[in-house]
Every structure is written in structure tokens, then in C-alpha cells.
Amino acid sequence: MCSVAIIKTNAPFQLQAHFEPTGDQPKAIEKLVQGIQEGKRHQALLGATGTGKTFTMANVIQQIQKPTLILAHNKTLAAQLCNEFQEFFPENAVSYFVSYYDYYQPEAYMPRTDTYIEKEATINEEIDRYRHSATLNLLTRNDVIIVASVSCIYGLGRVEDYEAMAISLKRGDIIKRDALLRKLTEIQYVRCSQDFKPGMFHVMGDTVEVFPPSSERAYRLEFFGDDVEEIREIDPFTGEVFESMEEVYFFPSKHSVTTPERLEIAITEIEKELEIRIHELQQEGRIVEAERIKTRTEYDIEMLRETGYCNGIENYTRYLSGLPAGMPPATLIDYFPKDFLLLVDESHITIPQIGGMHNGNYSRKRTLVEHGFRLPSSHDNRPLKFDEFEAMISQAIYVSATPGGYEKIHCTQNDFAEQIIRPTGLLDPITSVRPSRIEFWNESVHTIAQKDAFHQIDDLTIEIENRIKRNERVLVTTVTKKMAEKLAGYFSEIGIKTKYLHSEIETFERIETLRLLREGVIDVIVGINLLREGLDLPEVSLVAILDADKKGFLRSRDALIQVMGRAARNSGGMVILYADVMTDSMEEAIGETHRRRNIQEAYNTKHGITPTTIIKKISDISSTRMTATYDVKKVKKDAIPELIRELEQKLQIAVENLEFEKAADIRDELEMLRREREDKKKA
């Protein structure tokens, strides 16, 4: 047994797809690849909705053959991208890295009310496993794609320590079993007897079983005296053996680990800063704050000495990492080689999100430091500043239908690859601007007994009824939650099957509502901002934007283009903007849509393409069934409760990530396990 420098495998990226690049994709791929080969640091892929930007990104990775970080602005989109790239690169390491908190309340203090809020967090073990798997892949392989949220710019612990403390074990190694157990404890593994979870090990005579945090499987180490006689990969719940191994690596159970030598130095430095800080507060006459910081820090020091870990250990990042004050924290990006490729999805949202992380964190931490809850060095526990993030970029491609200011500043016109043609031949939707109160009646379009002035809702109702007759669906966007609820209620009262969506609707209910829309159980969804990026609903032929002339983020040029794009999956796609004034945002959005549509029509005419609506399978949770990946009869009785808890967590993740089939599979496994639990109770 020894700690070693890991030798990476060097397998190539192998893109697997049953289709070839078409439309604008070949030209965009060639331009982006050429730009990377020429050493361009910033490029942009300006791709209209539905043009296959993800496939273009995959082809770029295939040709460049570099470890790649793909940034998305939320967990759901990151999960969708991760699933797509796993399908494109099934032989390569595609990992998911997002915040592992199901619930997170940061430590805070409110001086005005003298209220201290202790840090509270619920860690999702499944996502933690994904995170460990991502760092393991980066340290052991070169064919790695990590799809991450902006949580990747937060401190993660020094990669040098994480790698140096890894344990390498080979069959035939001569080691003492107790020495292995001490080493596992040093890298934050916990010994257990029954509740076997990731990051734990247990001992049964001459057998040690270790459950790494990066894997769904555990490893059984069988000793004969001091010889490692056998290494087997096993199911941690059933004990079923999958295969024998020649060698296995155990990386630390937590990313924030450090060597014993570094820990001793860190404790000494923390004690020095504590002494200085106590003196400063006493000199200022702040006796309460001085006593507070003394008590809290001394407790943390004692925990570090005894266990090598303490709650809030991230606040001692400066000393544990050995970095000078003010230096950028070590993050996931440090695990990448220097020349990695960065792809920023929906960059118009993701880039500003990265830029806003640091200031909010600093303001909260400053209050804690001033009132004796944390040492000043805790400021070094922070996300990267934007300029620090920017300095770590070797080469980047920004992907968006509506690139933002940052992309436009850093990319010249020649750095933009435009992707407008859809492989399906579909066109950008027709746009129509109508006043909120219509003072005339067009007999050729509508038939109604009363032919005087009528409201935008009356006009929209007729348009919706026309779509229902054609078995098509409608999305309506409003500017407030209250208006969305009232409008959905009105449509329901007059017999139109309608539901509303906004941020207060539970995740699973949102998924179910979208599925019901696609199936035709409901005809209309009324929403606010949830109907923008990331929705693929080919049955939708009409998008109606109420109060399109209102000023604000939801009615900016880019937001309007994104909303209008929801009608671009249907050959009869149309967008109606209800407004009394033609704003600059509306004019620019409509102009861009018309420009794209003209290019698409010309391409279709030249190549004899007839646009056809996308046919996409509807995932029906109620009809999906599967058999468990293991025999539930073989699961030990005392392991069933823990396995049920794990599957419940997986179910929640699948629901959040809109993975209908996976959620149904997990649900069925849960049902089988619960039945087995009841059967074993009766027995």
C-alpha cells in the first residue's frame, strides 16, 4: 500500500451518433475547430433554438480531443446536457458536478436583531457521489467531460493533497490490515458495522470492505496474514461479487482533506491569528466578540486535532491549503489540465451568474468577522472572483441563441459561428403584433356575432380554439404570477383545459404538467419565466406573449427571442405579441426572427426541404416498468431501509432533472423493495 502519483489512461474521445452533421452544423464545427487550432481564446456559437447546438459541441470535442468543462446555469439543464453527452460519448468519462446541497442555509448574523443563523445543510449523497466521480475521472483519465453548474467556482480543496493522499492497493501487496484501517481513517473514511454508506468501511475478520464516495459499488479486500490475497468489486447492499480486481485506488472521502503535517502547521497558524484577533477586539472594547471568537475557534481547533475535520472546515481554507492570504481558492477547475476546453451553455445567463457570486458571499462573511463569529481569514473561503475565473480560461466557446455583452466584447465578428438552419428544416415562427384592445374586426379571420371592439384575451381565446381543433398546444406568458393564475382560471371556466406554471409549483408537478400538455390532456399552459430555455415541446404551435411592451428583464430583446423560440419545433409555429407600443426590444427580437426565417426559407428552397414538425416520443411515467438491476430477494434484511432511503434520493434527483423514464424505474424498484421489506417482517 502506498500513496502514488496517478498515471492517467489516455483513451480518445469517441463520438457515437446515428446521424451526421447537417444544415449549418458542418460549417459551425469547422469554424470553431479551426479557431481553437489557431489559438483563439474566445469564440461563440450563435445557434437558434432547435439547430442542434449540443451535437455541434460534441463534434468539436471529438475533433479537439481535450478534457472539457461544460458550464450550465442550473442543475436541471446541467443534467439534461450530461445525459446527452453520455449518449454521444458512451465509452468516455462524462460526469455531473453541481452543488450537493438539497437544502442550504449559510451561516449568517443580523446585527440589527442580534440574530445568529447557524449553517444548516442537507447533503444529497447521490450528487456527492457524482462530484467525487468527476474528480476521480479528472485525476485518472484524459477522456473526460464534466458538465457543471457554477458551483464549480467554489473552493473544493487542494488537488495536490487530494491526489497525494490516495491509497493504491494491488493484489499481492504486503501490508498490515491495521495500517490500512489507519490510513482510511486519515483520509476521512468512517468505520461502521451496519449502515454501510459511501465514505465508510467495515471489518469482518480478515476481510475489509470499503465503499468509496465516487462509486455505486464497494470493494472487498481479503487478507491472508499481511498479504492482500484478493480484491473484489461488490454490491454494497447484497454483497454480490461483480469481478476480481488487480488494483484499486481509494481517494479521500472528502475533498477538503490535508496531510497530517499540513494540518499541524495549519493549527499553529490558526492559533496565531486567533491570538491577534482576540487582542484587536479587546483593544476596541468588544469583550463579547473577543470571547465569542475565542470559544468558537478553540473548539474547531480541538476537533481538527482529534479527527482532522470540523464543521465549517472550509473557513480555514487559507491555512489548510497553504496559500497566501487573498489567493484564489482551489476549485474543480484546478483538477483540469491547463489547456482544457471550456464550453459555456446559455452563456447570456451563465456568465453574469459567475460574475455575481463573489460580492454576495463577501458581504455576508464580513458581518460574521466583525462580530466575532469567524476569523478574518475566513474571507478566503469564497467563490472565484470573475477575473480569477477568467484567468483560468485557456480556450472557451460561448453557446447561446442570444449572446450577451461579455461575448460580444470578447468575440469579434469573425469569432462567431452562426447556426441558423435546423436539421429538420423547421423555420423560426411567424410573428404577429396585436394591440391589447382591438378596435376592428377581420371577418376573414374570425367569426363572431358581436363585431365591435374586443380585448386581447378574446382574441387569444379564438386563436387557442383554432389550435385545439388541429390538436396543437399553446403556451401563454404573462408578467406576474397572479395574472398567470387568474388567466388559467378564466380559460378553465370557459372550457379550455389549462394549467399555470410558476416558481411556487413543485418540481414534480411541473414535470407532470408538461407531460400532460404534450399528451393533449391539457391544451394550454400559462406561465412567466419557466417557458424559456430548455423546453422541447414540438406539439406547441402558438406562443402568446401578453404585455409584450412592458419594460423589464422578461421583455428584453433576448428574453423575447428565447420565448419565441418555443414555437420553433412545430411547422405551423406562430408567435403573437400583444402590445400597444412597439418597443425597441420587440422590434429587435422580431427583426432577428425574420432574418433567421428568411435564411431558413432560402436554404429549404435551394435543397428542396419541406419543414415537418418534430416527432418526439412522449415519456409516460405510468406505463414505464422495469425489473430491478439485482435480485431483491438477496438483499439482506438490515440493508433494505438504507437502500430504500438511497433510492428515494435518486428518485428526487430524477424528478428534478426531468428524467421521466429513470424516475419510473426507480419508483418501481422502491415498490419491490418495500414489498420485500413487508414480506421479511411477516417471515
XYZ file of C-alpha atoms in Angstrom:
683
model
C 0.000 0.000 0.000
C 1.301 3.421 -0.893
C 0.318 6.913 -1.953
C 1.355 7.377 -5.566
C 1.239 9.787 -8.456
C -1.682 8.565 -10.552
C -0.923 7.606 -14.158
C -3.806 8.667 -16.386
C -5.314 6.451 -19.064
C -5.157 8.043 -22.490
C -8.220 6.791 -24.397
C -9.504 9.034 -27.221
C -12.926 10.646 -27.318
C -15.218 8.531 -29.500
C -18.398 10.274 -30.628
C -21.217 7.833 -31.358
C -24.338 9.041 -33.174
C -26.654 7.552 -35.785
C -26.710 10.826 -37.767
C -24.191 13.166 -39.346
C -23.872 16.973 -39.036
C -26.286 18.741 -41.398
C -27.501 22.254 -42.208
C -25.233 24.848 -40.607
C -23.581 22.322 -38.303
C -20.637 21.292 -40.561
C -19.722 24.938 -41.181
C -20.008 25.846 -37.487
C -17.934 22.825 -36.414
C -15.204 23.599 -38.934
C -15.026 27.249 -37.902
C -14.889 26.558 -34.174
C -12.290 23.787 -34.526
C -10.151 25.982 -36.751
C -10.376 28.817 -34.232
C -9.204 26.528 -31.417
C -6.333 25.219 -33.522
C -5.330 28.815 -34.298
C -5.205 29.537 -30.557
C -8.281 31.778 -30.301
C -9.187 32.233 -26.646
C -12.815 33.293 -27.109
C -15.344 32.089 -29.675
C -19.137 31.989 -29.772
C -21.694 29.628 -31.260
C -24.769 31.674 -32.072
C -27.337 28.948 -32.536
C -31.073 29.329 -32.963
C -33.340 27.102 -30.890
C -33.528 23.572 -32.260
C -30.468 23.766 -34.537
C -28.553 21.047 -32.663
C -26.016 23.114 -30.729
C -25.280 20.204 -28.374
C -24.364 17.951 -31.302
C -22.087 20.666 -32.663
C -20.381 20.929 -29.264
C -19.915 17.145 -29.212
C -18.290 17.200 -32.649
C -15.907 19.953 -31.544
C -14.844 17.852 -28.538
C -14.376 14.835 -30.792
C -12.029 16.748 -33.097
C -10.111 18.708 -30.441
C -9.592 15.730 -28.068
C -9.144 17.809 -24.912
C -10.645 17.407 -21.424
C -13.716 19.629 -21.461
C -15.691 21.587 -18.874
C -19.266 22.434 -19.867
C -20.956 25.095 -17.737
C -24.734 25.400 -17.387
C -26.660 27.914 -15.291
C -28.778 25.458 -13.285
C -28.844 21.832 -12.145
C -31.660 20.777 -14.450
C -30.029 21.987 -17.650
C -26.700 20.559 -16.487
C -28.365 17.166 -16.002
C -30.001 17.307 -19.436
C -26.678 18.154 -21.061
C -24.906 15.427 -19.101
C -27.425 12.832 -20.317
C -26.985 13.952 -23.926
C -23.187 13.863 -23.767
C -23.258 10.439 -22.095
C -25.235 9.207 -25.099
C -22.776 10.805 -27.530
C -19.690 9.513 -25.662
C -20.690 6.188 -24.011
C -17.076 4.935 -23.943
C -15.689 8.074 -22.305
C -15.961 9.618 -18.838
C -18.874 12.080 -18.776
C -19.539 13.395 -15.250
C -22.012 15.664 -13.468
C -20.801 18.274 -10.966
C -23.303 20.538 -9.196
C -23.926 21.739 -5.663
C -24.587 18.734 -3.443
C -26.994 20.530 -1.112
C -30.672 19.622 -1.141
C -31.090 22.383 1.427
C -28.565 25.061 2.301
C -28.831 27.881 4.828
C -25.485 29.696 5.010
C -24.081 30.867 8.318
C -25.119 34.474 8.904
C -25.530 37.159 11.554
C -28.031 40.039 11.599
C -26.701 42.738 13.953
C -29.910 44.769 13.979
C -31.832 41.988 15.728
C -28.799 40.239 17.241
C -29.771 37.070 15.410
C -27.204 34.412 14.608
C -28.195 31.838 11.993
C -26.128 28.689 12.131
C -25.210 26.983 8.906
C -27.710 24.285 8.018
C -27.293 21.947 5.100
C -28.685 18.689 3.838
C -26.200 16.959 1.594
C -27.511 14.810 -1.224
C -25.341 11.696 -1.135
C -26.081 10.830 -4.758
C -24.864 14.197 -6.019
C -21.855 13.970 -3.712
C -21.023 10.684 -5.429
C -21.233 12.392 -8.821
C -18.839 15.080 -7.594
C -16.292 12.551 -6.340
C -16.643 10.586 -9.558
C -15.893 13.770 -11.517
C -12.650 14.494 -9.650
C -11.602 10.835 -9.773
C -12.085 10.822 -13.553
C -10.063 14.013 -13.937
C -7.174 12.511 -11.970
C -7.169 9.117 -13.665
C -8.249 9.787 -17.271
C -7.752 12.222 -20.137
C -11.021 11.482 -21.972
C -13.138 13.478 -19.504
C -16.144 15.742 -19.975
C -17.532 17.427 -16.850
C -20.955 19.089 -17.068
C -21.159 21.522 -14.156
C -23.176 24.347 -12.686
C -21.444 27.487 -11.443
C -20.827 25.699 -8.127
C -17.556 24.638 -9.762
C -16.055 28.067 -8.945
C -16.379 27.442 -5.171
C -13.473 26.137 -3.086
C -13.002 22.380 -3.250
C -9.708 21.660 -1.516
C -6.211 21.394 -2.970
C -5.924 18.862 -5.766
C -2.324 18.148 -4.713
C -3.462 16.978 -1.257
C -6.423 15.043 -2.624
C -4.190 13.157 -5.055
C -1.256 12.688 -2.661
C -3.451 11.069 -0.012
C -4.953 8.487 -2.371
C -4.338 4.854 -1.465
C -3.168 2.425 -4.139
C -3.679 -1.285 -3.443
C -2.661 -4.201 -5.650
C -3.334 -7.884 -5.298
C -0.305 -9.401 -3.581
C 0.708 -6.246 -1.686
C 2.204 -6.917 1.736
C 0.616 -4.640 4.339
C -0.765 -4.862 7.851
C -4.537 -4.717 7.986
C -4.467 -2.224 10.890
C -2.159 0.082 8.915
C -4.724 0.149 6.096
C -7.501 0.974 8.549
C -5.479 3.884 9.999
C -4.808 5.202 6.509
C -8.501 5.012 5.601
C -9.345 6.944 8.760
C -6.758 9.607 7.864
C -8.494 10.232 4.542
C -11.863 10.688 6.306
C -13.399 7.228 5.862
C -15.598 6.191 8.799
C -15.734 2.689 10.264
C -19.222 1.220 10.521
C -20.881 -2.042 11.463
C -24.330 -1.974 9.847
C -25.352 1.183 7.962
C -22.878 0.891 5.064
C -22.728 4.178 3.150
C -20.307 5.835 0.720
C -17.202 7.023 2.559
C -17.312 4.113 5.026
C -15.514 0.823 5.620
C -16.217 -2.165 7.808
C -14.118 -5.088 9.020
C -15.055 -8.743 9.307
C -12.060 -10.775 10.469
C -9.555 -10.923 7.606
C -11.909 -9.082 5.239
C -12.171 -5.298 4.844
C -14.942 -3.773 2.716
C -14.505 -0.189 1.527
C -17.291 1.928 -0.045
C -15.682 4.822 -2.000
C -17.729 8.029 -2.266
C -17.204 8.081 -6.056
C -18.833 4.723 -6.812
C -22.087 2.807 -6.519
C -20.042 -0.288 -5.774
C -17.807 -1.258 -2.876
C -14.551 -3.234 -2.755
C -13.841 -6.321 -0.670
C -10.205 -6.777 0.379
C -9.430 -10.306 1.541
C -6.237 -10.781 3.624
C -4.135 -13.853 4.254
C -1.898 -12.724 7.072
C -0.410 -9.462 5.790
C -0.992 -10.350 2.122
C -3.763 -8.744 0.059
C -4.930 -12.058 -1.354
C -7.974 -10.848 -3.278
C -9.648 -7.593 -4.354
C -13.271 -7.915 -5.449
C -15.822 -5.374 -6.659
C -19.131 -5.991 -4.887
C -22.663 -4.682 -4.472
C -22.588 -2.815 -1.117
C -26.125 -3.915 -0.200
C -26.360 -7.519 -1.374
C -22.681 -8.477 -1.226
C -22.912 -9.850 -4.773
C -19.459 -10.099 -6.410
C -19.109 -8.442 -9.826
C -15.458 -9.039 -10.677
C -11.963 -9.520 -9.284
C -9.584 -6.567 -9.497
C -5.816 -6.386 -9.872
C -5.592 -2.855 -8.452
C -7.834 -0.302 -6.808
C -7.489 3.374 -5.801
C -9.158 4.903 -2.771
C -9.307 8.693 -2.936
C -10.196 10.743 0.170
C -13.795 10.609 1.342
C -13.958 14.427 1.408
C -12.401 16.930 -0.971
C -11.292 19.179 1.905
C -8.564 16.957 3.284
C -4.967 17.670 4.111
C -1.864 15.803 5.157
C -1.154 15.381 8.909
C 1.949 17.576 8.522
C -0.024 20.335 6.806
C -2.771 20.054 9.424
C -0.311 20.648 12.288
C 1.067 23.721 10.545
C -2.493 24.946 9.873
C -3.496 24.587 13.530
C -0.447 26.594 14.620
C -1.278 29.365 12.144
C -4.953 29.413 13.215
C -3.862 29.791 16.834
C -1.609 32.732 15.913
C -4.394 34.518 14.041
C -6.810 33.838 16.911
C -4.432 35.468 19.388
C -4.079 38.546 17.157
C -7.835 38.802 16.592
C -8.658 38.495 20.317
C -6.187 41.297 21.064
C -7.727 43.520 18.337
C -11.250 43.079 19.676
C -10.175 43.657 23.279
C -8.370 46.848 22.271
C -11.606 48.053 20.689
C -13.500 47.267 23.910
C -15.512 44.479 22.247
C -15.210 41.912 25.024
C -18.237 39.835 23.971
C -16.907 39.443 20.423
C -13.433 38.558 21.735
C -14.794 35.812 23.967
C -17.052 34.554 21.199
C -14.249 34.128 18.640
C -12.028 32.516 21.290
C -14.609 29.892 22.271
C -15.692 29.022 18.747
C -12.204 28.788 17.260
C -10.713 26.790 20.117
C -13.494 24.229 19.715
C -12.736 23.943 15.976
C -9.013 23.531 16.714
C -9.753 20.706 19.159
C -11.894 18.930 16.556
C -9.171 19.314 13.932
C -6.603 17.820 16.294
C -8.778 14.863 17.236
C -10.431 13.996 13.913
C -8.737 16.083 11.229
C -12.110 17.648 10.466
C -14.620 20.114 11.924
C -17.922 21.649 10.928
C -17.165 24.749 8.914
C -13.685 23.480 7.992
C -14.000 25.437 4.757
C -13.482 28.645 6.771
C -9.869 27.592 7.383
C -9.142 27.114 3.688
C -6.201 29.522 3.719
C -4.231 27.517 6.264
C -5.243 24.031 5.154
C -4.286 24.792 1.569
C -1.100 26.649 2.494
C -1.968 29.505 0.132
C -1.140 33.151 0.923
C -3.943 35.475 2.035
C -6.182 36.681 -0.791
C -5.162 33.989 -3.247
C -7.916 32.295 -5.296
C -9.301 29.131 -3.697
C -8.638 25.735 -5.254
C -11.701 24.701 -7.283
C -12.792 21.975 -9.672
C -11.043 23.888 -12.447
C -7.685 23.164 -10.768
C -8.270 19.457 -11.429
C -8.219 20.127 -15.182
C -5.016 20.391 -17.215
C -4.083 23.957 -18.161
C -5.189 23.625 -21.796
C -8.718 22.321 -21.115
C -11.622 23.395 -23.316
C -14.474 25.410 -21.769
C -17.978 25.369 -23.262
C -20.486 27.784 -21.680
C -24.084 26.807 -22.415
C -26.721 29.568 -22.433
C -23.809 31.946 -21.892
C -26.046 35.029 -21.773
C -27.247 33.740 -18.366
C -24.280 31.688 -17.132
C -21.563 34.351 -17.497
C -23.419 37.039 -15.463
C -24.200 34.388 -12.848
C -20.488 33.673 -12.384
C -19.779 37.384 -12.120
C -22.258 37.906 -9.286
C -21.153 35.125 -6.941
C -18.285 36.757 -5.058
C -19.808 40.020 -3.808
C -22.795 38.450 -2.042
C -20.555 35.962 -0.268
C -18.144 38.693 0.847
C -20.892 40.874 2.354
C -22.286 38.022 4.474
C -18.835 36.906 5.647
C -17.765 40.447 6.582
C -20.596 40.701 9.121
C -19.613 37.377 10.692
C -15.992 38.501 11.033
C -16.862 41.893 12.515
C -18.965 40.313 15.276
C -16.598 37.550 16.315
C -18.177 34.545 14.656
C -15.314 33.936 12.240
C -11.648 34.845 11.857
C -10.714 37.357 9.132
C -9.003 34.521 7.210
C -12.451 33.016 6.566
C -12.781 35.535 3.712
C -10.546 33.190 1.736
C -13.371 30.642 1.763
C -15.135 32.104 -1.233
C -16.020 31.572 -4.877
C -13.627 32.776 -7.536
C -13.818 36.422 -8.496
C -14.716 36.849 -12.136
C -11.242 37.992 -13.150
C -9.772 34.932 -11.395
C -12.152 32.646 -13.264
C -11.326 34.426 -16.492
C -7.585 33.989 -15.923
C -8.053 30.198 -15.730
C -9.697 30.006 -19.153
C -7.438 28.600 -21.826
C -9.941 28.486 -24.673
C -13.693 28.988 -24.449
C -16.754 28.691 -26.675
C -19.880 30.561 -25.588
C -23.099 28.910 -26.764
C -26.363 30.843 -26.941
C -29.184 31.889 -29.228
C -28.807 35.380 -27.732
C -25.157 36.091 -26.784
C -24.718 38.680 -24.040
C -22.455 41.690 -23.592
C -19.410 39.720 -22.429
C -19.417 37.508 -25.507
C -19.847 40.482 -27.830
C -16.929 42.327 -26.209
C -14.508 39.402 -26.340
C -15.502 37.930 -29.702
C -15.029 39.789 -32.974
C -17.466 39.186 -35.813
C -15.071 36.570 -37.170
C -15.191 34.693 -33.840
C -18.920 33.971 -34.151
C -20.068 30.716 -35.732
C -23.719 31.092 -36.691
C -26.066 28.098 -36.711
C -29.488 29.005 -38.049
C -30.529 26.086 -40.254
C -32.350 23.305 -38.421
C -31.688 19.698 -39.453
C -35.481 19.237 -39.627
C -35.940 22.188 -41.998
C -38.185 23.924 -39.461
C -38.432 27.700 -39.680
C -38.446 30.342 -36.994
C -42.087 31.108 -36.193
C -44.237 33.707 -37.902
C -44.683 36.753 -35.657
C -47.744 38.943 -35.258
C -48.119 42.093 -33.150
C -51.647 42.901 -31.976
C -52.959 45.662 -29.707
C -54.303 44.775 -26.284
C -57.687 46.223 -27.316
C -58.677 45.606 -30.910
C -60.914 48.273 -32.463
C -61.785 46.431 -35.683
C -62.900 43.024 -36.808
C -61.433 40.957 -39.631
C -64.262 38.807 -40.986
C -61.856 36.604 -42.971
C -60.040 35.577 -39.828
C -62.744 35.382 -37.155
C -66.444 34.619 -36.945
C -68.320 36.081 -34.017
C -71.776 37.561 -33.667
C -70.734 40.766 -31.927
C -68.341 42.653 -34.230
C -67.281 45.554 -32.050
C -64.075 46.168 -30.089
C -62.762 43.260 -28.030
C -59.899 42.536 -25.656
C -56.596 40.671 -26.228
C -57.952 37.754 -24.172
C -60.926 37.411 -26.528
C -58.580 37.339 -29.493
C -56.282 34.844 -27.779
C -59.256 32.616 -26.890
C -60.216 32.313 -30.555
C -56.607 31.531 -31.526
C -56.441 28.843 -28.840
C -59.704 27.260 -30.009
C -58.324 27.096 -33.564
C -55.219 25.261 -32.291
C -57.300 22.826 -30.256
C -59.235 21.886 -33.405
C -55.886 20.999 -35.025
C -54.749 19.009 -31.949
C -51.976 21.531 -31.211
C -50.905 23.179 -27.962
C -50.409 26.738 -26.725
C -48.035 28.495 -24.324
C -49.038 31.860 -22.863
C -46.592 34.075 -20.977
C -47.621 36.766 -18.510
C -45.583 39.184 -16.411
C -46.910 38.255 -12.932
C -47.816 35.072 -11.044
C -51.219 36.480 -10.115
C -52.077 37.172 -13.736
C -50.971 33.648 -14.737
C -53.262 32.115 -12.114
C -56.244 34.327 -12.987
C -55.879 33.743 -16.725
C -55.577 29.975 -16.278
C -58.694 30.072 -14.105
C -60.611 32.055 -16.744
C -59.688 29.655 -19.550
C -60.705 26.687 -17.394
C -64.092 28.301 -16.666
C -64.871 28.637 -20.390
C -63.938 25.007 -21.063
C -60.303 25.258 -22.202
C -58.112 22.694 -20.451
C -55.470 24.911 -18.849
C -52.852 24.882 -16.092
C -50.440 27.526 -14.880
C -46.749 27.198 -14.040
C -44.552 29.414 -11.911
C -41.785 29.106 -9.322
C -44.133 28.108 -6.484
C -45.250 24.950 -8.286
C -43.468 21.816 -7.032
C -40.879 20.283 -9.367
C -42.738 17.017 -9.918
C -45.977 18.850 -10.663
C -44.179 20.967 -13.283
C -42.915 17.815 -14.999
C -46.357 16.229 -14.899
C -47.964 19.392 -16.314
C -45.566 19.467 -19.273
C -46.226 15.788 -19.978
C -49.999 16.339 -19.827
C -49.629 19.202 -22.308
C -47.750 17.000 -24.761
C -50.347 14.225 -24.396
C -53.237 16.625 -25.004
C -54.782 16.136 -21.567
C -54.396 19.913 -21.267
C -54.209 22.341 -24.182
C -52.706 25.487 -22.669
C -50.010 26.322 -20.134
C -49.852 29.843 -18.734
C -46.513 30.789 -17.195
C -43.975 33.517 -16.583
C -40.277 32.728 -16.927
C -40.400 28.929 -16.879
C -41.227 28.825 -20.567
C -37.842 29.973 -21.854
C -34.613 27.965 -22.100
C -34.601 24.194 -22.049
C -38.192 23.251 -23.021
C -38.675 20.979 -26.025
C -42.407 20.798 -26.809
C -42.995 20.040 -30.516
C -46.789 19.973 -30.079
C -46.765 23.723 -29.296
C -47.713 25.728 -32.392
C -48.600 29.038 -30.704
C -46.779 31.177 -28.178
C -48.707 34.211 -26.961
C -46.825 36.968 -25.132
C -49.130 39.242 -23.141
C -47.979 42.774 -22.304
C -45.030 42.388 -24.664
C -44.381 46.137 -24.446
C -43.795 46.123 -20.669
C -40.261 47.105 -19.733
C -38.086 44.724 -17.742
C -35.919 41.641 -17.918
C -38.737 39.330 -19.035
C -39.484 41.553 -22.028
C -35.921 42.346 -23.137
C -34.779 41.537 -26.682
C -33.023 38.348 -25.628
C -35.850 37.154 -23.386
C -38.375 37.681 -26.179
C -36.228 35.744 -28.659
C -35.913 32.863 -26.198
C -39.674 32.764 -25.542
C -40.469 32.993 -29.263
C -38.167 30.037 -29.856
C -40.605 27.739 -28.012
C -42.777 27.811 -31.170
C -39.896 26.763 -33.441
C -40.417 22.998 -33.036
C -43.700 22.971 -34.963
C -44.100 23.520 -38.718
C -47.075 25.805 -38.037
C -45.293 27.770 -35.328
C -46.583 31.280 -34.634
C -45.940 33.955 -32.016
C -48.434 36.676 -31.122
C -47.139 39.675 -29.174
C -49.949 41.678 -27.577
C -48.771 45.275 -27.162
C -49.935 48.844 -27.669
C -46.435 50.207 -28.324
C -43.645 48.801 -30.481
C -40.685 48.833 -28.105
C -37.050 48.631 -29.198
C -36.829 45.162 -27.660
C -39.826 43.944 -29.631
C -38.571 45.452 -32.865
C -35.114 43.888 -32.473
C -36.495 40.470 -31.489
C -38.966 40.418 -34.388
C -36.260 41.626 -36.789
C -33.870 38.861 -35.720
C -36.607 36.231 -36.054
C -37.476 37.465 -39.554
C -33.787 37.466 -40.557
C -33.357 33.862 -39.478
C -36.612 32.781 -41.100
C -35.593 34.287 -44.453
C -32.260 32.429 -44.369
C -34.005 29.182 -43.435
C -36.603 29.537 -46.208
C -33.887 30.190 -48.793
C -31.970 27.098 -47.654
C -35.079 24.914 -47.771
C -35.982 26.156 -51.265
C -32.464 25.511 -52.559
C -32.342 21.978 -51.165
C -35.987 21.019 -51.700
C -36.716 20.613 -47.974
C -40.274 20.661 -46.630
C -40.419 21.627 -42.938
C -42.033 18.977 -40.779
C -42.926 19.067 -37.104
C -40.524 17.152 -34.866
C -41.896 13.771 -33.816
C -40.700 13.089 -30.295
C -41.719 10.214 -28.051
C -43.780 11.206 -25.017
C -42.405 9.623 -21.870
C -45.292 8.215 -19.860
C -44.393 7.579 -16.246
C -47.496 5.499 -15.612
C -46.686 2.966 -18.338
C -42.943 2.596 -17.750
C -41.854 -0.575 -15.983
C -38.535 -2.218 -15.297
C -37.021 -5.086 -13.398
C -34.586 -4.252 -10.627
C -30.904 -4.491 -11.567
C -30.460 -7.040 -8.747
C -32.483 -9.763 -7.071
C -34.356 -8.092 -4.209
C -34.703 -11.483 -2.523
C -30.933 -11.492 -1.949
C -30.855 -8.112 -0.209
C -30.109 -8.507 3.487
C -32.980 -7.531 5.760
C -30.982 -4.888 7.664
C -29.785 -3.328 4.377
C -33.289 -2.718 2.969
C -34.068 0.528 4.897
C -30.817 2.158 3.757
C -31.334 1.044 0.161
C -34.855 2.482 0.237
C -33.512 5.812 1.517
C -30.912 5.896 -1.254
C -33.479 5.123 -3.941
C -35.784 7.842 -2.595
C -32.926 10.331 -3.010
C -32.297 9.077 -6.548
C -35.993 9.432 -7.330
C -35.945 13.065 -6.200
C -32.920 13.815 -8.396
C -34.540 12.152 -11.410
C -37.690 14.217 -10.869
C -35.710 17.459 -10.573
C -33.812 16.629 -13.760
C -36.972 15.852 -15.778
C -35.863 12.234 -16.332
C -39.276 10.610 -16.665
C -38.185 7.067 -17.548
C -35.485 6.955 -14.868
C -37.928 8.221 -12.227
C -40.386 5.482 -13.143
C -37.672 2.819 -12.986
C -36.578 3.939 -9.533
C -40.167 4.124 -8.321
C -40.730 0.504 -9.359
C -37.545 -0.592 -7.570
C -38.821 1.158 -4.453
C -42.155 -0.649 -4.668
C -40.420 -4.021 -4.969
C -38.125 -3.283 -2.026
C -40.993 -2.105 0.161
C -42.943 -5.274 -0.622
C -39.862 -7.357 0.165
C -39.444 -5.481 3.464
C -43.029 -6.297 4.447
C -42.618 -9.942 3.410
C -39.475 -10.313 5.538
C -41.217 -8.678 8.501
C -44.025 -11.236 8.259
C -41.495 -14.053 7.964
